[in-house]
Amino acid sequence: HVQLVESGGDSVQAGGSLRLSCAASGYTYSSYCMGWFRQAPGKEREGVAAIDSDGSTSYADSVKGRSTISQDNAKNTLYLQMNSLKPEDTAMYYCASDPFYCDTNWRMYNYWGQGTQVTVS
């Protein structure tokens, strides 16, 4: 079965950087689309970035220019490098995968990890 495990969340000061990781297993990683999403308390889940099997990427306007999504197909791992972090980036961050959908609409993804917390103060 598909399993996604996020890591790398932490508490950092504004202006700092973090790299989140998502280890995937249970499917042919390179054939799926992957995305990063976040949800702050009391707010709806939102898309952050997505990457498809050929490496094409898309980003939410809120993180564009500050974040980079990437993947290592040999390690079945997805990454999100976040720089110049702001307090409004504070949220639980989730990775998700889907065999068909490759964009940042969270409602379209079928498989989800448990999340990793990012707190920016």
Coordinates of N, CA and C in Angstrom, one line a residue:
H1 N 0.8 -1.2 0.0 CA 0.0 0.0 0.0 C 0.9 1.2 0.0
V2 N 0.3 2.4 -0.5 CA 1.1 3.6 -0.5 C 1.3 4.1 0.9
Q3 N 2.6 4.5 1.1 CA 2.9 5.1 2.4 C 3.8 6.3 2.2
L4 N 3.4 7.4 2.8 CA 4.2 8.7 2.7 C 4.5 9.1 4.1
V5 N 5.8 9.4 4.4 CA 6.2 9.8 5.7 C 7.0 11.1 5.6
E6 N 6.5 12.2 6.2 CA 7.2 13.5 6.1 C 8.1 13.6 7.3
S7 N 9.1 14.5 7.1 CA 10.0 14.8 8.2 C 10.6 16.2 7.9
G8 N 11.3 16.7 8.9 CA 12.0 18.0 8.7 C 11.4 19.2 9.2
G9 N 10.2 19.1 9.7 CA 9.5 20.2 10.3 C 10.2 20.6 11.6
D10 N 10.1 21.9 11.9 CA 10.8 22.4 13.1 C 10.3 23.8 13.4
S11 N 10.8 24.3 14.5 CA 10.5 25.7 14.9 C 11.7 26.6 14.6
V12 N 11.4 27.6 13.8 CA 12.5 28.5 13.3 C 12.1 29.9 13.4
Q13 N 13.1 30.8 13.4 CA 12.8 32.2 13.4 C 12.5 32.7 12.0
A14 N 11.7 33.8 11.9 CA 11.4 34.4 10.6 C 12.7 34.7 9.9
G15 N 12.7 34.4 8.6 CA 13.9 34.6 7.8 C 14.7 33.4 7.6
G16 N 14.4 32.4 8.4 CA 15.2 31.1 8.4 C 14.8 30.2 7.2
S17 N 15.4 29.0 7.2 CA 15.1 28.1 6.2 C 14.9 26.7 6.7
L18 N 14.1 25.9 6.0 CA 13.9 24.5 6.4 C 13.8 23.7 5.1
R19 N 14.2 22.4 5.2 CA 14.0 21.5 4.1 C 13.2 20.3 4.6
L20 N 12.0 20.2 4.0 CA 11.1 19.1 4.4 C 11.4 17.9 3.4
S21 N 11.2 16.7 4.0 CA 11.4 15.5 3.2 C 10.1 14.6 3.3
C22 N 9.9 13.9 2.2 CA 8.7 12.9 2.2 C 9.2 11.6 1.6
A23 N 9.3 10.6 2.4 CA 9.7 9.3 1.9 C 8.5 8.5 1.5
A24 N 8.6 8.0 0.3 CA 7.4 7.3 -0.3 C 7.7 5.8 -0.5
S25 N 6.7 5.0 -0.3 CA 6.9 3.5 -0.6 C 5.6 2.9 -1.0
G26 N 5.6 1.7 -1.5 CA 4.4 1.0 -1.8 C 3.9 1.2 -3.2
Y27 N 4.6 2.0 -4.1 CA 4.2 2.2 -5.4 C 5.4 2.6 -6.2
T28 N 5.2 2.7 -7.6 CA 6.3 3.1 -8.4 C 6.4 4.6 -8.4
Y29 N 7.3 5.1 -7.5 CA 7.4 6.5 -7.2 C 7.4 7.4 -8.4
S30 N 8.3 7.0 -9.3 CA 8.6 7.9 -10.5 C 7.4 8.1 -11.4
S31 N 6.4 7.3 -11.3 CA 5.2 7.4 -12.2 C 4.1 8.3 -11.6
Y32 N 4.3 8.7 -10.4 CA 3.2 9.5 -9.7 C 3.6 11.0 -9.6
C33 N 2.5 11.8 -9.5 CA 2.7 13.2 -9.2 C 2.7 13.4 -7.7
M34 N 3.5 14.4 -7.3 CA 3.7 14.6 -5.9 C 3.4 16.1 -5.5
G35 N 3.0 16.3 -4.3 CA 2.7 17.7 -3.9 C 2.9 17.9 -2.5
W36 N 3.2 19.2 -2.1 CA 3.3 19.6 -0.7 C 2.0 20.5 -0.5
F37 N 1.5 20.3 0.7 CA 0.3 21.1 1.1 C 0.5 21.5 2.6
R38 N -0.3 22.5 3.0 CA -0.2 22.9 4.4 C -1.6 23.3 4.9
Q39 N -1.7 23.2 6.2 CA -2.9 23.6 6.9 C -2.6 24.2 8.2
A40 N -3.0 25.5 8.3 CA -2.8 26.2 9.6 C -4.1 26.0 10.4
P41 N -4.0 26.1 11.7 CA -5.2 26.0 12.6 C -6.3 26.9 12.2
G42 N -7.5 26.3 12.0 CA -8.7 27.1 11.6 C -8.7 27.5 10.2
K43 N -7.8 27.1 9.4 CA -7.8 27.4 8.0 C -7.9 26.2 7.1
E44 N -8.3 26.4 5.9 CA -8.5 25.3 4.9 C -7.1 24.9 4.5
R45 N -7.0 23.6 4.2 CA -5.7 23.1 3.6 C -5.5 23.8 2.2
E46 N -4.2 24.1 2.0 CA -3.9 24.8 0.7 C -2.7 24.1 0.1
G47 N -2.6 24.2 -1.2 CA -1.5 23.7 -2.0 C -0.3 24.6 -1.9
V48 N 0.9 24.0 -1.8 CA 2.1 24.8 -1.7 C 2.9 24.6 -3.0
A49 N 3.1 23.4 -3.4 CA 3.9 23.1 -4.6 C 3.6 21.7 -5.1
A50 N 3.8 21.5 -6.4 CA 3.6 20.2 -7.0 C 4.7 19.9 -8.0
I51 N 5.0 18.6 -8.2 CA 5.9 18.2 -9.2 C 5.4 17.0 -9.9
D52 N 5.6 16.9 -11.2 CA 5.1 15.7 -11.9 C 6.3 14.8 -12.3
S53 N 6.0 13.7 -12.9 CA 7.0 12.7 -13.2 C 8.2 13.1 -14.0
D54 N 8.0 14.2 -14.9 CA 9.1 14.6 -15.7 C 9.8 15.8 -15.1
G55 N 9.4 16.2 -13.8 CA 10.1 17.3 -13.1 C 9.5 18.6 -13.3
S56 N 8.4 18.7 -14.0 CA 7.7 20.0 -14.1 C 7.1 20.4 -12.8
T57 N 7.2 21.7 -12.4 CA 6.8 22.1 -11.1 C 5.7 23.2 -11.2
S58 N 5.0 23.4 -10.1 CA 4.0 24.5 -10.0 C 4.1 24.9 -8.5
Y59 N 3.8 26.2 -8.3 CA 3.9 26.7 -6.9 C 2.7 27.7 -6.6
A60 N 2.3 27.7 -5.4 CA 1.4 28.7 -4.9 C 2.0 30.1 -4.9
D61 N 1.3 31.1 -5.2 CA 1.9 32.4 -5.2 C 2.5 32.8 -3.9
S62 N 1.9 32.3 -2.8 CA 2.4 32.6 -1.5 C 3.8 32.2 -1.2
V63 N 4.3 31.2 -1.9 CA 5.6 30.6 -1.7 C 6.6 30.8 -2.9
K64 N 6.0 31.2 -4.0 CA 6.8 31.3 -5.2 C 8.0 32.2 -5.0
G65 N 9.2 31.8 -5.4 CA 10.4 32.5 -5.2 C 11.1 32.2 -3.9
R66 N 10.4 31.6 -2.9 CA 11.0 31.3 -1.6 C 11.1 29.8 -1.4
S67 N 10.4 29.0 -2.2 CA 10.4 27.6 -2.0 C 10.8 26.8 -3.3
T68 N 11.3 25.7 -3.1 CA 11.7 24.8 -4.3 C 11.3 23.4 -3.9
I69 N 10.5 22.8 -4.8 CA 10.1 21.4 -4.7 C 11.0 20.6 -5.6
S70 N 11.5 19.5 -5.1 CA 12.3 18.6 -5.9 C 12.1 17.2 -5.5
Q71 N 12.7 16.2 -6.2 CA 12.6 14.8 -5.9 C 13.8 14.1 -6.3
D72 N 14.0 13.0 -5.6 CA 15.1 12.1 -5.9 C 14.4 10.7 -6.2
N73 N 14.3 10.4 -7.4 CA 13.6 9.2 -7.8 C 14.3 7.9 -7.3
A74 N 15.6 8.0 -7.2 CA 16.4 6.9 -6.8 C 16.1 6.6 -5.3
K75 N 15.8 7.6 -4.5 CA 15.5 7.5 -3.1 C 14.0 7.5 -2.8
N76 N 13.2 7.6 -3.8 CA 11.7 7.7 -3.6 C 11.4 8.8 -2.6
T77 N 12.0 9.9 -2.7 CA 11.9 11.0 -1.7 C 11.6 12.3 -2.4
L78 N 10.6 13.0 -1.8 CA 10.2 14.3 -2.2 C 10.8 15.3 -1.2
Y79 N 11.1 16.5 -1.7 CA 11.7 17.6 -0.8 C 10.9 18.9 -1.1
L80 N 11.0 19.7 0.0 CA 10.5 21.1 -0.2 C 11.5 22.0 0.6
Q81 N 12.3 22.7 -0.1 CA 13.2 23.7 0.5 C 12.5 25.0 0.6
M82 N 12.4 25.5 1.8 CA 11.7 26.7 2.1 C 12.7 27.7 2.7
N83 N 12.8 28.9 2.1 CA 13.7 30.0 2.5 C 12.9 31.2 2.9
S84 N 13.6 32.1 3.5 CA 12.9 33.4 3.9 C 11.6 33.1 4.6
L85 N 11.5 32.2 5.5 CA 10.3 31.8 6.1 C 9.6 33.0 6.9
K86 N 8.3 33.0 6.8 CA 7.5 34.0 7.5 C 6.6 33.4 8.5
P87 N 6.1 34.2 9.5 CA 5.2 33.6 10.5 C 4.0 33.0 9.8
E88 N 3.5 33.6 8.7 CA 2.3 33.0 8.0 C 2.6 31.7 7.3
D89 N 3.9 31.2 7.3 CA 4.1 29.9 6.8 C 3.9 28.8 7.9
T90 N 3.6 29.2 9.1 CA 3.4 28.3 10.2 C 2.1 27.4 9.8
A91 N 2.3 26.1 9.8 CA 1.3 25.2 9.5 C 1.8 23.8 9.6
M92 N 0.9 22.8 9.6 CA 1.2 21.4 9.4 C 1.4 21.2 7.9
Y93 N 2.5 20.6 7.5 CA 2.9 20.4 6.1 C 2.7 18.9 5.8
Y94 N 2.0 18.7 4.7 CA 1.7 17.3 4.3 C 2.3 17.1 2.8
C95 N 2.7 15.9 2.6 CA 3.0 15.5 1.2 C 1.9 14.6 0.7
A96 N 1.6 14.6 -0.5 CA 0.6 13.8 -1.1 C 1.0 13.3 -2.5
S97 N 0.4 12.2 -2.9 CA 0.8 11.7 -4.3 C -0.5 11.2 -5.0
D98 N -0.4 11.2 -6.3 CA -1.5 10.8 -7.1 C -1.0 10.3 -8.4
P99 N -1.6 9.2 -8.9 CA -1.1 8.7 -10.2 C -1.5 9.5 -11.4
F100 N -2.5 10.4 -11.3 CA -3.0 11.2 -12.4 C -2.9 12.7 -12.3
Y101 N -3.1 13.2 -11.1 CA -3.3 14.7 -11.0 C -2.0 15.3 -10.6
C102 N -1.6 16.4 -11.3 CA -0.3 17.0 -11.0 C -0.4 18.5 -10.9
D103 N -1.1 19.0 -9.8 CA -1.1 20.4 -9.6 C -1.4 20.6 -8.1
T104 N -1.8 21.8 -7.7 CA -1.8 22.1 -6.3 C -3.2 22.1 -5.6
N105 N -4.2 21.5 -6.3 CA -5.5 21.4 -5.7 C -5.5 20.2 -4.8
W106 N -5.5 20.4 -3.5 CA -5.4 19.2 -2.6 C -6.5 18.2 -2.7
R107 N -7.6 18.7 -3.1 CA -8.8 17.8 -3.2 C -8.6 16.7 -4.2
M108 N -7.7 16.8 -5.1 CA -7.5 15.8 -6.2 C -6.5 14.7 -5.8
Y109 N -5.8 14.8 -4.7 CA -4.8 13.8 -4.3 C -5.4 12.7 -3.5
N110 N -5.0 11.5 -3.8 CA -5.5 10.3 -3.2 C -4.7 9.8 -1.9
Y111 N -3.4 10.1 -1.9 CA -2.6 9.5 -0.9 C -1.9 10.6 -0.1
W112 N -1.9 10.4 1.2 CA -1.4 11.5 2.1 C -0.5 10.9 3.2
G113 N 0.5 11.8 3.6 CA 1.2 11.5 4.8 C 0.6 12.0 6.0
Q114 N 1.3 11.8 7.2 CA 0.7 12.3 8.4 C 1.0 13.7 8.8
G115 N 1.9 14.3 8.1 CA 2.3 15.7 8.3 C 3.5 15.9 9.2
T116 N 4.1 17.1 9.0 CA 5.2 17.6 9.8 C 5.0 19.0 10.1
Q117 N 5.2 19.4 11.4 CA 4.8 20.8 11.8 C 6.0 21.8 11.5
V118 N 5.6 22.9 11.0 CA 6.5 24.0 10.8 C 6.0 25.2 11.5
T119 N 6.8 25.7 12.4 CA 6.4 26.9 13.2 C 7.5 28.0 13.0
V120 N 7.0 29.2 12.6 CA 7.9 30.3 12.3 C 7.5 31.4 13.2
S121 N 8.5 31.9 14.0 CA 8.2 33.0 14.9 C 9.1 34.2 14.8

